[in-house]
mmCIF file of N, CA and C in Angstrom:
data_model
loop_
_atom_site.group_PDB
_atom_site.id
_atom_site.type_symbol
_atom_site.label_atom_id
_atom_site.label_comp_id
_atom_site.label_asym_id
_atom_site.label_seq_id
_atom_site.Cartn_x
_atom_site.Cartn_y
_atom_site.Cartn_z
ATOM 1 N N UNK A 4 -64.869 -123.360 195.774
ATOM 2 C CA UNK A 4 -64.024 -122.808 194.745
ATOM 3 C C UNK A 4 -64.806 -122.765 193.437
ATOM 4 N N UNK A 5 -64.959 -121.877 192.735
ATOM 5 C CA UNK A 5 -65.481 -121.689 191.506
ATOM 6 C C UNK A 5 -64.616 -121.968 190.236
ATOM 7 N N UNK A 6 -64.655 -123.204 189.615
ATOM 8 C CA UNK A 6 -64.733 -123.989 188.736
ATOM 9 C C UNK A 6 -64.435 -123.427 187.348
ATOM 10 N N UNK A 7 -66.071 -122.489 187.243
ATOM 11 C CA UNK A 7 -65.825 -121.452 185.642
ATOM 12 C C UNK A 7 -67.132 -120.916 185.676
ATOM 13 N N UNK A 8 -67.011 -119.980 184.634
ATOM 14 C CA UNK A 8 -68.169 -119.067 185.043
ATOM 15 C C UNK A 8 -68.701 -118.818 183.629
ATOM 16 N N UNK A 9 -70.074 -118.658 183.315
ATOM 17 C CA UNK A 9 -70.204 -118.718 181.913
ATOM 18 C C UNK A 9 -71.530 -117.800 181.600
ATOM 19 N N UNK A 10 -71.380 -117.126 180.160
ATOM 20 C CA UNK A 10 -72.664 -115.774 179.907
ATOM 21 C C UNK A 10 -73.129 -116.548 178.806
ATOM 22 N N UNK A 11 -74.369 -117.062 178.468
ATOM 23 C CA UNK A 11 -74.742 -117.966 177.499
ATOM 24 C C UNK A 11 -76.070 -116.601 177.308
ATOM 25 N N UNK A 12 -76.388 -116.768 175.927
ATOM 26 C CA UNK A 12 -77.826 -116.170 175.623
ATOM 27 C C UNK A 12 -79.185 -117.038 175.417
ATOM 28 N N UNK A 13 -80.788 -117.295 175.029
ATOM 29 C CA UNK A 13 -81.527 -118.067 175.339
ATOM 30 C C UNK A 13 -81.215 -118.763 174.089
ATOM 31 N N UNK A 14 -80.428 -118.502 173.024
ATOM 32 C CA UNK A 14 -80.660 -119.817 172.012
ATOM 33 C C UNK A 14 -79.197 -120.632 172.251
ATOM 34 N N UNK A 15 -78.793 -120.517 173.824
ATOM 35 C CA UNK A 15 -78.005 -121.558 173.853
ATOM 36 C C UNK A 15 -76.316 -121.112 173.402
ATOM 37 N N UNK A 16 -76.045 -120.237 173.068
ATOM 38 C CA UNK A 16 -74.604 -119.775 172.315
ATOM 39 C C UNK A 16 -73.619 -119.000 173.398
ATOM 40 N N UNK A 17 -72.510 -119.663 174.035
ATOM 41 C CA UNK A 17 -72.107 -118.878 174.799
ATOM 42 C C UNK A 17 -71.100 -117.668 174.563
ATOM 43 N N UNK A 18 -71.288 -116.611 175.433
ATOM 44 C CA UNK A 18 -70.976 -115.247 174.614
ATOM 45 C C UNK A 18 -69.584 -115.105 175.660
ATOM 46 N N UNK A 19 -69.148 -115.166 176.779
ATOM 47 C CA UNK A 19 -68.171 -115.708 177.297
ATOM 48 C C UNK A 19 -68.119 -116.798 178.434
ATOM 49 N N UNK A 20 -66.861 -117.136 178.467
ATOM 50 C CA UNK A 20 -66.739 -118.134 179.156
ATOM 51 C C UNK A 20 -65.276 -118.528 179.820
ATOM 52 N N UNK A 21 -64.833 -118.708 180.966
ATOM 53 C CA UNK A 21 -63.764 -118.342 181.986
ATOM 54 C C UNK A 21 -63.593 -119.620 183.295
ATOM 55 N N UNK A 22 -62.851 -120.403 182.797
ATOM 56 C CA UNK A 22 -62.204 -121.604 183.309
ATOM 57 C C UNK A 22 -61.435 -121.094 184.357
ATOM 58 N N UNK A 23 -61.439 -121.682 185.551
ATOM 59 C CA UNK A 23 -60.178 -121.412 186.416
ATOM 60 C C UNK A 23 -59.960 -122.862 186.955
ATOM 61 N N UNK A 24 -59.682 -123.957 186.026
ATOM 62 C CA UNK A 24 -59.294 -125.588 186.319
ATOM 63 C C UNK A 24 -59.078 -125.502 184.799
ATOM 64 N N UNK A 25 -57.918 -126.064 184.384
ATOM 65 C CA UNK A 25 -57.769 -126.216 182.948
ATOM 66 C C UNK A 25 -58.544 -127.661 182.856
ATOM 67 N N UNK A 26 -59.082 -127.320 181.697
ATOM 68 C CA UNK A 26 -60.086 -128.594 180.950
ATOM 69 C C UNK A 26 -59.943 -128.150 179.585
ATOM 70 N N UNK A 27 -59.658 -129.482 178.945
ATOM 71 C CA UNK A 27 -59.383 -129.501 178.049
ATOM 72 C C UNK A 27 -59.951 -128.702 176.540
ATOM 73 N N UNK A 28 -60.464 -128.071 175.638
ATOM 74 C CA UNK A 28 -60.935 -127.733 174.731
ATOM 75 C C UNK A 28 -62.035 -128.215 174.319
ATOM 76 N N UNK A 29 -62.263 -129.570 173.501
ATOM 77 C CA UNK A 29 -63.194 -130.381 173.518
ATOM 78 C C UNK A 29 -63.746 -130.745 174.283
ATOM 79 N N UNK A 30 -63.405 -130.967 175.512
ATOM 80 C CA UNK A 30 -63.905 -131.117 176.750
ATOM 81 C C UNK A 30 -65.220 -130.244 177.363
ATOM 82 N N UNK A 31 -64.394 -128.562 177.083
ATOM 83 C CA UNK A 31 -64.997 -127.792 177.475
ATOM 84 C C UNK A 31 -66.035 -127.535 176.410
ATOM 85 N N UNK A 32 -65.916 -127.813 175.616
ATOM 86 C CA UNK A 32 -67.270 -127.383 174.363
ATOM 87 C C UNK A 32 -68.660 -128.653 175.037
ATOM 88 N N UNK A 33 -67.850 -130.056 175.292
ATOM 89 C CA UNK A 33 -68.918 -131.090 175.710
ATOM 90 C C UNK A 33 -69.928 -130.289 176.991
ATOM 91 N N UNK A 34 -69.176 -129.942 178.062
ATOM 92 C CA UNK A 34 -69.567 -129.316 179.113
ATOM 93 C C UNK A 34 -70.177 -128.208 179.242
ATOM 94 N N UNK A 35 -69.881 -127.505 178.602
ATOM 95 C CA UNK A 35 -70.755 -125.888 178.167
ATOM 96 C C UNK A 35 -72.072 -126.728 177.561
ATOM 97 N N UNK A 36 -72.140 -127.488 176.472
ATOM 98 C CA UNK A 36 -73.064 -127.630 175.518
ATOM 99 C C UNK A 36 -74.394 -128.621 177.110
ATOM 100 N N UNK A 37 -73.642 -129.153 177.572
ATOM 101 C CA UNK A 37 -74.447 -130.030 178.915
ATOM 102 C C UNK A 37 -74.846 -128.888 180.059
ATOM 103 N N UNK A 38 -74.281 -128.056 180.120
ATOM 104 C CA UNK A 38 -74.456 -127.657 181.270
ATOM 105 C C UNK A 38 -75.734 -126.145 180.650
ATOM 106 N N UNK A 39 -75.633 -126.036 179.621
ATOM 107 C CA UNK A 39 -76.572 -124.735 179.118
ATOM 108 C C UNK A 39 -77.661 -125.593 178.667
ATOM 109 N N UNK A 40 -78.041 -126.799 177.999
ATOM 110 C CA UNK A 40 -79.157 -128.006 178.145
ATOM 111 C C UNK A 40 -79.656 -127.697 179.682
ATOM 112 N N UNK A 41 -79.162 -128.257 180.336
ATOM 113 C CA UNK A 41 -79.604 -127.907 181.582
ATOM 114 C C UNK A 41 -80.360 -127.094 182.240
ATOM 115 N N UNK A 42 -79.702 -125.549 182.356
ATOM 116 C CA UNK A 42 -79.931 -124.436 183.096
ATOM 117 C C UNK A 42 -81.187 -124.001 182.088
ATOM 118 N N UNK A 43 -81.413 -124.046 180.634
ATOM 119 C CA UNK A 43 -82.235 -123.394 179.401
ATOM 120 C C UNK A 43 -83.358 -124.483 179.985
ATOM 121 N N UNK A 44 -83.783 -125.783 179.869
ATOM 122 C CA UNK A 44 -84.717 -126.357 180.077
ATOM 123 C C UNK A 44 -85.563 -126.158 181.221
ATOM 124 N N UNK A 45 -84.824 -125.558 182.431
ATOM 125 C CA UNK A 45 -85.598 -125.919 183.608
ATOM 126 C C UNK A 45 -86.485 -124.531 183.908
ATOM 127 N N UNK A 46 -87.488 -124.447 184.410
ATOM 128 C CA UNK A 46 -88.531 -123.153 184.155
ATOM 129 C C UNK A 46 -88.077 -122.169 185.262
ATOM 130 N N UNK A 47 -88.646 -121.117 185.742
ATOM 131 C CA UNK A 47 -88.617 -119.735 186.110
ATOM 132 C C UNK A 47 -88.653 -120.625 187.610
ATOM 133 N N UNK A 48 -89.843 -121.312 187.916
ATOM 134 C CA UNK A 48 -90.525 -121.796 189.300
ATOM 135 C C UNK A 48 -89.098 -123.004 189.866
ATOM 136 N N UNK A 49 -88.277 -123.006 189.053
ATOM 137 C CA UNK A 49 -87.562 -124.273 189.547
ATOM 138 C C UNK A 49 -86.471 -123.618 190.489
ATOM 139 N N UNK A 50 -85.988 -124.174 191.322
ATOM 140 C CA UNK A 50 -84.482 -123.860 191.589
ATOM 141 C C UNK A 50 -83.432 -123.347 190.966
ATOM 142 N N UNK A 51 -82.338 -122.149 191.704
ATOM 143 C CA UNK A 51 -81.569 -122.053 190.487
ATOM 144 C C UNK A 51 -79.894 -122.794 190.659
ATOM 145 N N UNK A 52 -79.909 -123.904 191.698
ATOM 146 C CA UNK A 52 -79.097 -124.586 191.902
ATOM 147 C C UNK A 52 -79.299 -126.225 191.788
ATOM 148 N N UNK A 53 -78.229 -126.367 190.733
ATOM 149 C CA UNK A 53 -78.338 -127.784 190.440
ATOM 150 C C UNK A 53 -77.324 -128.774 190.759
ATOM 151 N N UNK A 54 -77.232 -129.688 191.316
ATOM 152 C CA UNK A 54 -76.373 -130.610 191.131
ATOM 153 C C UNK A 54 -75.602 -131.273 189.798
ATOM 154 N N UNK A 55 -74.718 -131.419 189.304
ATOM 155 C CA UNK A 55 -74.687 -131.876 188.302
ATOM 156 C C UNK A 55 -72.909 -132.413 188.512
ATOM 157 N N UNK A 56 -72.617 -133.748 187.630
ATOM 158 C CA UNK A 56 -71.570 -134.403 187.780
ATOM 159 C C UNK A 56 -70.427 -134.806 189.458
ATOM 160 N N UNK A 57 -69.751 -134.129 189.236
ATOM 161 C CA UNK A 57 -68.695 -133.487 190.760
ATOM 162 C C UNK A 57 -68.772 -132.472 191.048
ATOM 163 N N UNK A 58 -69.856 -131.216 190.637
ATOM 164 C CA UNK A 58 -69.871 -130.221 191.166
ATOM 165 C C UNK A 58 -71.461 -129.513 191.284
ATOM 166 N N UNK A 59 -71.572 -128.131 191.369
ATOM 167 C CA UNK A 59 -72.710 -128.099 191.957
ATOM 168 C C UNK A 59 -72.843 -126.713 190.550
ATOM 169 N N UNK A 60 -74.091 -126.456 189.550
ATOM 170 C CA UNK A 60 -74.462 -125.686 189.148
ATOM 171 C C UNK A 60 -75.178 -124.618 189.728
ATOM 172 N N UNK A 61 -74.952 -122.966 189.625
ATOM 173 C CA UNK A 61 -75.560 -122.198 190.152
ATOM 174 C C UNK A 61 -75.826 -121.147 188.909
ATOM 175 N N UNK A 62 -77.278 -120.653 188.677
ATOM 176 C CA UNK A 62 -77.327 -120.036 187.283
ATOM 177 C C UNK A 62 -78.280 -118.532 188.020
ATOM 178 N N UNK A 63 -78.368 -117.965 187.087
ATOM 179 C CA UNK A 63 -79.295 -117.003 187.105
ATOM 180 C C UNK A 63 -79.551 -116.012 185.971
ATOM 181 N N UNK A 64 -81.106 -116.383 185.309
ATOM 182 C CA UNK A 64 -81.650 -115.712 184.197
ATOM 183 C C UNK A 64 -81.527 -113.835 184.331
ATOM 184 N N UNK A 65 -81.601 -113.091 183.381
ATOM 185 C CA UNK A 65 -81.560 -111.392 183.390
ATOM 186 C C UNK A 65 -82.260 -111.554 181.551
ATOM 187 N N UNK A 66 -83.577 -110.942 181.529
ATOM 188 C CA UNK A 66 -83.736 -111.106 180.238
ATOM 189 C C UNK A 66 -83.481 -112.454 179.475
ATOM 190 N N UNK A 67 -82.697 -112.073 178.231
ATOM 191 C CA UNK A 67 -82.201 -113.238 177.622
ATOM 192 C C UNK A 67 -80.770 -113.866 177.591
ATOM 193 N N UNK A 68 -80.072 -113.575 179.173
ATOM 194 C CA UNK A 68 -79.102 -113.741 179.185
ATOM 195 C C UNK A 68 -79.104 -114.658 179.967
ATOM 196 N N UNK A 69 -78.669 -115.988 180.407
ATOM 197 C CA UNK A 69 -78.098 -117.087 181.572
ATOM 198 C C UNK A 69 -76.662 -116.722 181.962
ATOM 199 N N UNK A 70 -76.492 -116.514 183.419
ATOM 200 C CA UNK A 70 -75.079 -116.263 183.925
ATOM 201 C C UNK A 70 -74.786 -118.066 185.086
ATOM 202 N N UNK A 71 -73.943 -118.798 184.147
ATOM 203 C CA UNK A 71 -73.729 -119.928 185.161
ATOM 204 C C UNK A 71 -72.559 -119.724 185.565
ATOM 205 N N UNK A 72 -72.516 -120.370 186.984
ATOM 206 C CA UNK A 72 -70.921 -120.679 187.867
ATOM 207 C C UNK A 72 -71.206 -121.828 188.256
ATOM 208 N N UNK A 73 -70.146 -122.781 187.780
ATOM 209 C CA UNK A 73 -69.867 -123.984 188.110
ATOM 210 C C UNK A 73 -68.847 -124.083 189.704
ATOM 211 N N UNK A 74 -69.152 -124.685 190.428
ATOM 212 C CA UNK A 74 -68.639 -124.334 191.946
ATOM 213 C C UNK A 74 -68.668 -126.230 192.400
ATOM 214 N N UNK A 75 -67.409 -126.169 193.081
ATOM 215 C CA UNK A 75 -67.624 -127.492 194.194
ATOM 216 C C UNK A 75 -68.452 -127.290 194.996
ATOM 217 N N UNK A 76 -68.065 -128.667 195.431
ATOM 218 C CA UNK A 76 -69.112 -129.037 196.685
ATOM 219 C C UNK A 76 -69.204 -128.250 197.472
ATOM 220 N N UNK A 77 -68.270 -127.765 198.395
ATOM 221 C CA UNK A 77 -67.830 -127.020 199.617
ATOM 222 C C UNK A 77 -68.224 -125.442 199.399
ATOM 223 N N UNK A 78 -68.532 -125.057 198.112
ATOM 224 C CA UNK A 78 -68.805 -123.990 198.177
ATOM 225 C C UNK A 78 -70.249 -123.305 198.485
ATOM 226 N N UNK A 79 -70.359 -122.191 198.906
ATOM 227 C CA UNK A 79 -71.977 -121.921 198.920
ATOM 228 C C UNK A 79 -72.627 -121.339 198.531
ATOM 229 N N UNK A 80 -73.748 -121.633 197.961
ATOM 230 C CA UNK A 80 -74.607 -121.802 196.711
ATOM 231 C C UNK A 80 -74.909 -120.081 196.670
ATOM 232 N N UNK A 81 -75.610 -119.258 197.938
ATOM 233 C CA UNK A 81 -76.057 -118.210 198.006
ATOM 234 C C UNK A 81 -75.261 -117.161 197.948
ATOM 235 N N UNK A 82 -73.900 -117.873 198.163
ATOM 236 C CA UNK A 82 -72.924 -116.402 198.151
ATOM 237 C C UNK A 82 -72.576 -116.576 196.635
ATOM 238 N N UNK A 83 -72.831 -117.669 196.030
ATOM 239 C CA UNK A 83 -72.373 -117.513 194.059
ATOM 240 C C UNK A 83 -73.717 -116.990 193.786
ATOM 241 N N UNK A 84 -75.040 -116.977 194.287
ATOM 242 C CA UNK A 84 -75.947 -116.336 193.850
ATOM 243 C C UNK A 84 -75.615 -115.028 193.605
ATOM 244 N N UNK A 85 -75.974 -114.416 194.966
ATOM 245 C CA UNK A 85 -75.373 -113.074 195.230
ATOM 246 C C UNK A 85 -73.824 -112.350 194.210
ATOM 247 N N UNK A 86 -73.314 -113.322 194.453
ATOM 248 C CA UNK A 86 -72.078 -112.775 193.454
ATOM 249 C C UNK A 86 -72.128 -112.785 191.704
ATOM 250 N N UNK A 87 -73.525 -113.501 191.028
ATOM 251 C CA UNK A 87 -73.917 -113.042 189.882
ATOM 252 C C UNK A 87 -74.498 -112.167 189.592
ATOM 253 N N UNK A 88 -74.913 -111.944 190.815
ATOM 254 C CA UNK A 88 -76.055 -109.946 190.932
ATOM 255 C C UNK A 88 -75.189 -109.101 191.102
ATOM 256 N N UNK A 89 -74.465 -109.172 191.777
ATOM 257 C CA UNK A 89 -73.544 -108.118 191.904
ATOM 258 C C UNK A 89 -72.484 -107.689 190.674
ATOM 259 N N UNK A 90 -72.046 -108.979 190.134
ATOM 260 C CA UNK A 90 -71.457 -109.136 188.567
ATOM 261 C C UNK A 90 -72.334 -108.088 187.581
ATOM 262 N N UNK A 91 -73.630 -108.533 187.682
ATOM 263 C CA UNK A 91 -74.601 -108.197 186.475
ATOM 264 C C UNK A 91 -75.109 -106.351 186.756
ATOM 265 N N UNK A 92 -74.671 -106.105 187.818
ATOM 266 C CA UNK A 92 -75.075 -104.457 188.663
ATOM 267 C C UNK A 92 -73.635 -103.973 187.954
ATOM 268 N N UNK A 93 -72.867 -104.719 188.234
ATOM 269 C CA UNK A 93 -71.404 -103.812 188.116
ATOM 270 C C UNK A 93 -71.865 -103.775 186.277
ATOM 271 N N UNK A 94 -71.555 -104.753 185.185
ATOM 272 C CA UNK A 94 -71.912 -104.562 184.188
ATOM 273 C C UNK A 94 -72.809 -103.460 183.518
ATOM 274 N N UNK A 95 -73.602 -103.492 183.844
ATOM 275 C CA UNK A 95 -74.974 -102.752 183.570
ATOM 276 C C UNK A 95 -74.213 -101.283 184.278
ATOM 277 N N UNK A 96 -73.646 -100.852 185.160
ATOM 278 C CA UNK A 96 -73.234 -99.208 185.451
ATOM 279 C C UNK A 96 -72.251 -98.843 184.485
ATOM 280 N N UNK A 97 -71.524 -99.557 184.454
ATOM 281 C CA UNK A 97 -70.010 -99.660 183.147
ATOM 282 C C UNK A 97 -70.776 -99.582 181.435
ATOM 283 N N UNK A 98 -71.844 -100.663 181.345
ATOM 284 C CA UNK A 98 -71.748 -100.791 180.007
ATOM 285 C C UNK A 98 -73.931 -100.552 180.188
ATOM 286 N N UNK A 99 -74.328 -99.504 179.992
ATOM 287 C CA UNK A 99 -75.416 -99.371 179.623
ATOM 288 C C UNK A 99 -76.338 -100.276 179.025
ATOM 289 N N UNK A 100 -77.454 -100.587 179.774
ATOM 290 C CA UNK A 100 -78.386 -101.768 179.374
ATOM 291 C C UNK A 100 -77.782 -102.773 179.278
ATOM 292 N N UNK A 101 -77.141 -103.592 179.418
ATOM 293 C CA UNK A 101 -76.375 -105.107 179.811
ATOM 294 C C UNK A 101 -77.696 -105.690 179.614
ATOM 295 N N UNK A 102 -78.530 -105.876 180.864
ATOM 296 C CA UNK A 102 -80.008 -106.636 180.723
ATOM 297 C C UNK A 102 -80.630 -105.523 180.614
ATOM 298 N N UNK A 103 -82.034 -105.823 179.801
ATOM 299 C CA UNK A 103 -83.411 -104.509 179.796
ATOM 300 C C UNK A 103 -83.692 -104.582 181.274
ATOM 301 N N UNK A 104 -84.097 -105.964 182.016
ATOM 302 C CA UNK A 104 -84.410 -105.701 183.396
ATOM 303 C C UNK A 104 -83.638 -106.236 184.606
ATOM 304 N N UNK A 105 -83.197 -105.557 185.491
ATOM 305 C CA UNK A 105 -82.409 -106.832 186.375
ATOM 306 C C UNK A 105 -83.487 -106.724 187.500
ATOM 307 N N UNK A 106 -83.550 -108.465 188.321
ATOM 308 C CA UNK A 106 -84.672 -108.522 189.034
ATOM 309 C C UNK A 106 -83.966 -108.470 190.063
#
């Protein structure tokens, strides 16, 4: 089950962001601010699935954009991959240049 889903840019500022577990406000500012630390630090060569707290991080860079989905355990990792490419294809036909490159 996917958790929340989040469009952060590289200096860290998230541009949206979409809860489907209510968490609290402050809460959610703590967690965004931890979870984009995270995904921003780790390099190109690393994995793009992380473990983190009770659930499992799944990110993927486009330019200067980070697209994270926060997902349980039970969920699987390659089909939230796949389903941020497909997110970022649909974007980019609708709204011109979204990313300069999608890989």
């Amino acid at each position: 089950m996917i958790k929340f889903f989040l469009m952060v840019n590289k200096q860290g500022q998230t541009r949206l962001s979409r809860y489907y577990e209510h968490v609290e406000i402050n809460k959610r500012t703590m967690l965004e601010a931890e979870v984009i630390k995270n995904c921003l630090s780790r390099s190109k060569d690393q994995c793009s699935f992380i473990e983190y707290k009770d659930f499992k991080l799944v990110y993927r860079q486009y330019a200067a954009l980070f697209i994270v989905v926060g997902i349980d355990q039970t969920e699987n990792e390659m089909a939230v991959y796949e389903l941020i490419h497909n997110f970022v294809e649909v974007l980019d036909k609708y709204f011109s240049r979204v990313v300069s490159e999608i890989e």
